[in-house]
C-alpha positions as a printed NumPy array, in Angstrom:
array([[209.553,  99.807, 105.255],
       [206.224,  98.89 , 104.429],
       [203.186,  96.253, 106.358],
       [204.476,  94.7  , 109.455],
       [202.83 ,  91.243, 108.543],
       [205.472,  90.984, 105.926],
       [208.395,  91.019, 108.213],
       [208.744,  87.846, 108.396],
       [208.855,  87.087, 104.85 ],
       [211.705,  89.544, 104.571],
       [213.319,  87.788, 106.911],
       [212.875,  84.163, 105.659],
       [214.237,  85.769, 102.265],
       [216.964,  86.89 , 104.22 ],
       [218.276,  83.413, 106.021],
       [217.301,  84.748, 109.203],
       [215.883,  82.453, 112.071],
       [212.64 ,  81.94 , 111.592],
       [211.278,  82.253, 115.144],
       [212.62 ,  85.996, 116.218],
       [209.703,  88.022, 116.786],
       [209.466,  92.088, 117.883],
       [208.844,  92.582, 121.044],
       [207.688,  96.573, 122.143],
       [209.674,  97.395, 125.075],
       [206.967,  98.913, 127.642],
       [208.742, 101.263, 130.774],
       [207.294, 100.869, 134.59 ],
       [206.383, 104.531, 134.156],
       [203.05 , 105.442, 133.069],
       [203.726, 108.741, 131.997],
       [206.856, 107.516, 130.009],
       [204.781, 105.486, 128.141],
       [202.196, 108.222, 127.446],
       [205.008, 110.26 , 126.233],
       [206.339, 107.812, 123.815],
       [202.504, 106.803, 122.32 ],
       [202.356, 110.677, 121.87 ],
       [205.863, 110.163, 119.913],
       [204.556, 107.857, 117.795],
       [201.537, 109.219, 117.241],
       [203.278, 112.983, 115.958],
       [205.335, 110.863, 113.638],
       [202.426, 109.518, 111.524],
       [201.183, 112.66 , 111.56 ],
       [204.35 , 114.488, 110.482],
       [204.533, 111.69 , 107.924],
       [200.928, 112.572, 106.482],
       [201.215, 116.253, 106.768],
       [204.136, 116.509, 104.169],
       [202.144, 113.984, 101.849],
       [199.154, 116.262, 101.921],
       [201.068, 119.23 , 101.597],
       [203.1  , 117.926,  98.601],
       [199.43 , 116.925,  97.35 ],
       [197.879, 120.541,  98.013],
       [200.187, 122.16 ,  96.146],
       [200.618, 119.305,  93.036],
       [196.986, 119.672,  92.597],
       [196.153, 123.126,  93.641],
       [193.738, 121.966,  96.149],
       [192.59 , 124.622,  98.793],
       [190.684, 121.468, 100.611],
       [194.215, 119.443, 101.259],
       [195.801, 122.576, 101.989],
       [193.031, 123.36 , 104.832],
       [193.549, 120.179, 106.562],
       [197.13 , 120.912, 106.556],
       [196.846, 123.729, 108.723],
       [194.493, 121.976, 110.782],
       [196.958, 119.063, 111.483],
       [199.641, 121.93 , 112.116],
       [197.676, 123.065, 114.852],
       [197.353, 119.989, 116.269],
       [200.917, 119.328, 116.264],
       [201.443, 122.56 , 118.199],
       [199.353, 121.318, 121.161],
       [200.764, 117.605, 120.712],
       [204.229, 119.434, 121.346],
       [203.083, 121.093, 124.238],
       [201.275, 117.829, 125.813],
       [204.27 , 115.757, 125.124],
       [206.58 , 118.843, 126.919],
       [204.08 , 118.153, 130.286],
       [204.125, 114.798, 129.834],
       [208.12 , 114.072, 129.779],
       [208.533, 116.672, 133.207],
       [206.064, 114.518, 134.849],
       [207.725, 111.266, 134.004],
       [211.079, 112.875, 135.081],
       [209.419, 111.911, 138.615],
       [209.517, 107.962, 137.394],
       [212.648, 107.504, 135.74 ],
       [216.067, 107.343, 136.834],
       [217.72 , 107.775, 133.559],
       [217.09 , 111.568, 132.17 ],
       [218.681, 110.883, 128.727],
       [215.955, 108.946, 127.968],
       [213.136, 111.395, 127.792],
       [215.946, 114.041, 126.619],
       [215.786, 111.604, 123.402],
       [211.79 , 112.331, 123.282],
       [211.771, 115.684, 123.646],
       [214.109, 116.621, 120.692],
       [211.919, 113.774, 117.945],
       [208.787, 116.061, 119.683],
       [210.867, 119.637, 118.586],
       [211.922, 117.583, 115.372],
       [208.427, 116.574, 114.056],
       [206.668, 119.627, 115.057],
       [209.107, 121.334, 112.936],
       [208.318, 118.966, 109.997],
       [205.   , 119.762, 110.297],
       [205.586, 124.213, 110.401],
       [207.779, 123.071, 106.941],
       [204.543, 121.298, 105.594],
       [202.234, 124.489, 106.447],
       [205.114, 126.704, 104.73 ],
       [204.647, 124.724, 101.717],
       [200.971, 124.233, 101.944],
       [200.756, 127.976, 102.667],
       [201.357, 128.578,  99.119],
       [197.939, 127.302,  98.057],
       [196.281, 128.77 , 101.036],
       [197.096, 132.539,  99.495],
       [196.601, 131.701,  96.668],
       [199.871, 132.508,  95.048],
       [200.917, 130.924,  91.606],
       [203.565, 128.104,  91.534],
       [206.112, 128.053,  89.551],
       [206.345, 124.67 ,  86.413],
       [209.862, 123.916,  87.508],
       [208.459, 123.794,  91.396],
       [206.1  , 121.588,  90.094],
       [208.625, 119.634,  87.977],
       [210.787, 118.936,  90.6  ],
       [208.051, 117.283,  93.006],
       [207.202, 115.148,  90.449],
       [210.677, 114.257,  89.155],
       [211.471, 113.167,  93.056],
       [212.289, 109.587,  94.383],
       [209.413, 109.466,  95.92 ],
       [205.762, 110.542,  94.337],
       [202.461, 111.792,  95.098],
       [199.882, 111.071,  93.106],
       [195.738, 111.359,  93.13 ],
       [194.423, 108.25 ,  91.352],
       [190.748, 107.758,  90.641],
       [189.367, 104.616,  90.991],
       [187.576, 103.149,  88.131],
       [183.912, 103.687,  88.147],
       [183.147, 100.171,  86.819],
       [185.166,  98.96 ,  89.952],
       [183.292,  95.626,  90.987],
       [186.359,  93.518,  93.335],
       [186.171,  94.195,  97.178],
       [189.076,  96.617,  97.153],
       [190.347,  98.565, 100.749],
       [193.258,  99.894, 101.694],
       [195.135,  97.37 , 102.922],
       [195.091,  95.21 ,  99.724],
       [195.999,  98.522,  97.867],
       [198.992,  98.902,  99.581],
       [200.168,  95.339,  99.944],
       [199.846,  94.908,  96.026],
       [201.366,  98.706,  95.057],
       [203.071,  99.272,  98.297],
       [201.727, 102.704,  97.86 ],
       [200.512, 104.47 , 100.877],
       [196.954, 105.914, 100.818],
       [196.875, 109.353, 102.753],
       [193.426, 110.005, 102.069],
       [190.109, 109.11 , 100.21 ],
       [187.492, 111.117,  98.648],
       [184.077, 109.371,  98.543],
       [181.442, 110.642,  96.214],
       [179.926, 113.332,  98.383],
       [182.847, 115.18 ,  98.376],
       [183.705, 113.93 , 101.98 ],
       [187.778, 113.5  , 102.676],
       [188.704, 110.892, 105.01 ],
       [192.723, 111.866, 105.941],
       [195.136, 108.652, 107.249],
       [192.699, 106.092, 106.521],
       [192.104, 102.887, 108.224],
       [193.261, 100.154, 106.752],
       [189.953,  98.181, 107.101],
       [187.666, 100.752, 105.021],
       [185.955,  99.613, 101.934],
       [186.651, 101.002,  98.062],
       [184.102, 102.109,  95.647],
       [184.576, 102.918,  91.81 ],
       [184.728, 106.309,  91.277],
       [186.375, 107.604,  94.596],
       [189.751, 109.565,  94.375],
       [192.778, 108.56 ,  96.133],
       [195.77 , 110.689,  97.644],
       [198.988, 107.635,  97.609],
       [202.796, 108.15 ,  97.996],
       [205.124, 105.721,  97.417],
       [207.149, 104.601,  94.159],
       [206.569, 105.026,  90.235],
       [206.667, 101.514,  89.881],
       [203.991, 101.489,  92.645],
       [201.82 , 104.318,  91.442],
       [201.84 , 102.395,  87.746],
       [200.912,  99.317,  89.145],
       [197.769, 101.061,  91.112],
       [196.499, 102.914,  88.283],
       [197.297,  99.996,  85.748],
       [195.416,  97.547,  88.724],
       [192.681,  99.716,  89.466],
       [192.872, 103.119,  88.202],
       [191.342, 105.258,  85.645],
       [194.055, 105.35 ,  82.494]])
């Protein structure tokens, strides 16, 4: 897991051949494929909605915990697009199974995501959490962590050359006027004193702050 321009270094390290490439398989019907970009689409979003919830409630934040129920919403109406969407490409397709398979990773995320607002949900009523809770988020394999960047920060820093170097993922950004940006582009420019929301490893998280962090 991680950038897909490192695939092929994994793979050189690996003895494979050095000229196999992915190729995205693309169906004759249009509203299969709308289906499937939906799919895809609800599954980073299932994937952020967990890290902000885990954030929300390790910082107490009623501002992550807001957007969580936003995105939850979202989800809900995704779900119900992606339902149209798969009984109008039954019109297309000759093989059912196939958007059987979509349907139940649409059910499957959306449920993610009503397990994120559950959690989330805690913050939102404002009901106090209890240390070993809060113990056993941080104690898991993998961690969430808000990391402030340094305010003396002077190197050209984004995203993607945070989480090439950490292999952290950044699930949101704070700029100085208080202004989240949630699932950030890869692209968008770092300034000192902006706070980050990552996920990924220890070793990762240790390596950001030690990199670029505030000690």
């Amino acid at each position: 897991r991680g950038p897909p321009e490192h695939i092929q270094v994994i793979r050189e390290l690996a003895g494979c051949r050095s000229d196999i490439r992915e190729e995205r398989v693309v169906s004759t019907s249009k509203k299969l494929n709308e289906a499937i970009s939906l799919i895809i689409e609800m599954k980073n979003i299932s994937e952020l909605i967990v890290g902000l919830a885990y954030s929300a409630v390790l910082f107490y934040n009623q501002m992550l915990a807001s957007e969580v129920e936003i995105l939850e919403e979202e989800m809900d109406e995704m779900l119900t697009d992606l339902e149209f969407t798969v009984l109008e490409a039954a019109r297309e397709v000759e093989n059912l199974s196939e958007l059987r398979g979509l349907l139940s990773i649409g059910m499957s995320t959306e449920i993610i995501s009503d397990a994120a607002y559950e959690i989330a949900d805690v913050v939102l009523r404002d009901i106090e959490l209890h240390p070993v809770f809060m113990l056993a988020i941080r104690e898991s394999d993998e961690v969430v962590s808000r990391v402030n960047l340094r305010k003396e920060l002077s190197a050209d820093l984004d995203i993607a050359r945070i989480e090439d170097e950490t292999g952290m993922y950044v699930m949101a950004v704070r700029r100085p006027n208080g202004r989240w940006i949630y699932d950030p582009e890869p692209e968008i420019r770092l300034k000192g004193g902006e706070t980050l929301i990552v996920r990924g490893t220890r070793s990762g998280e240790e390596r950001l702050l030690r990199l670029w962090g505030e000690l």
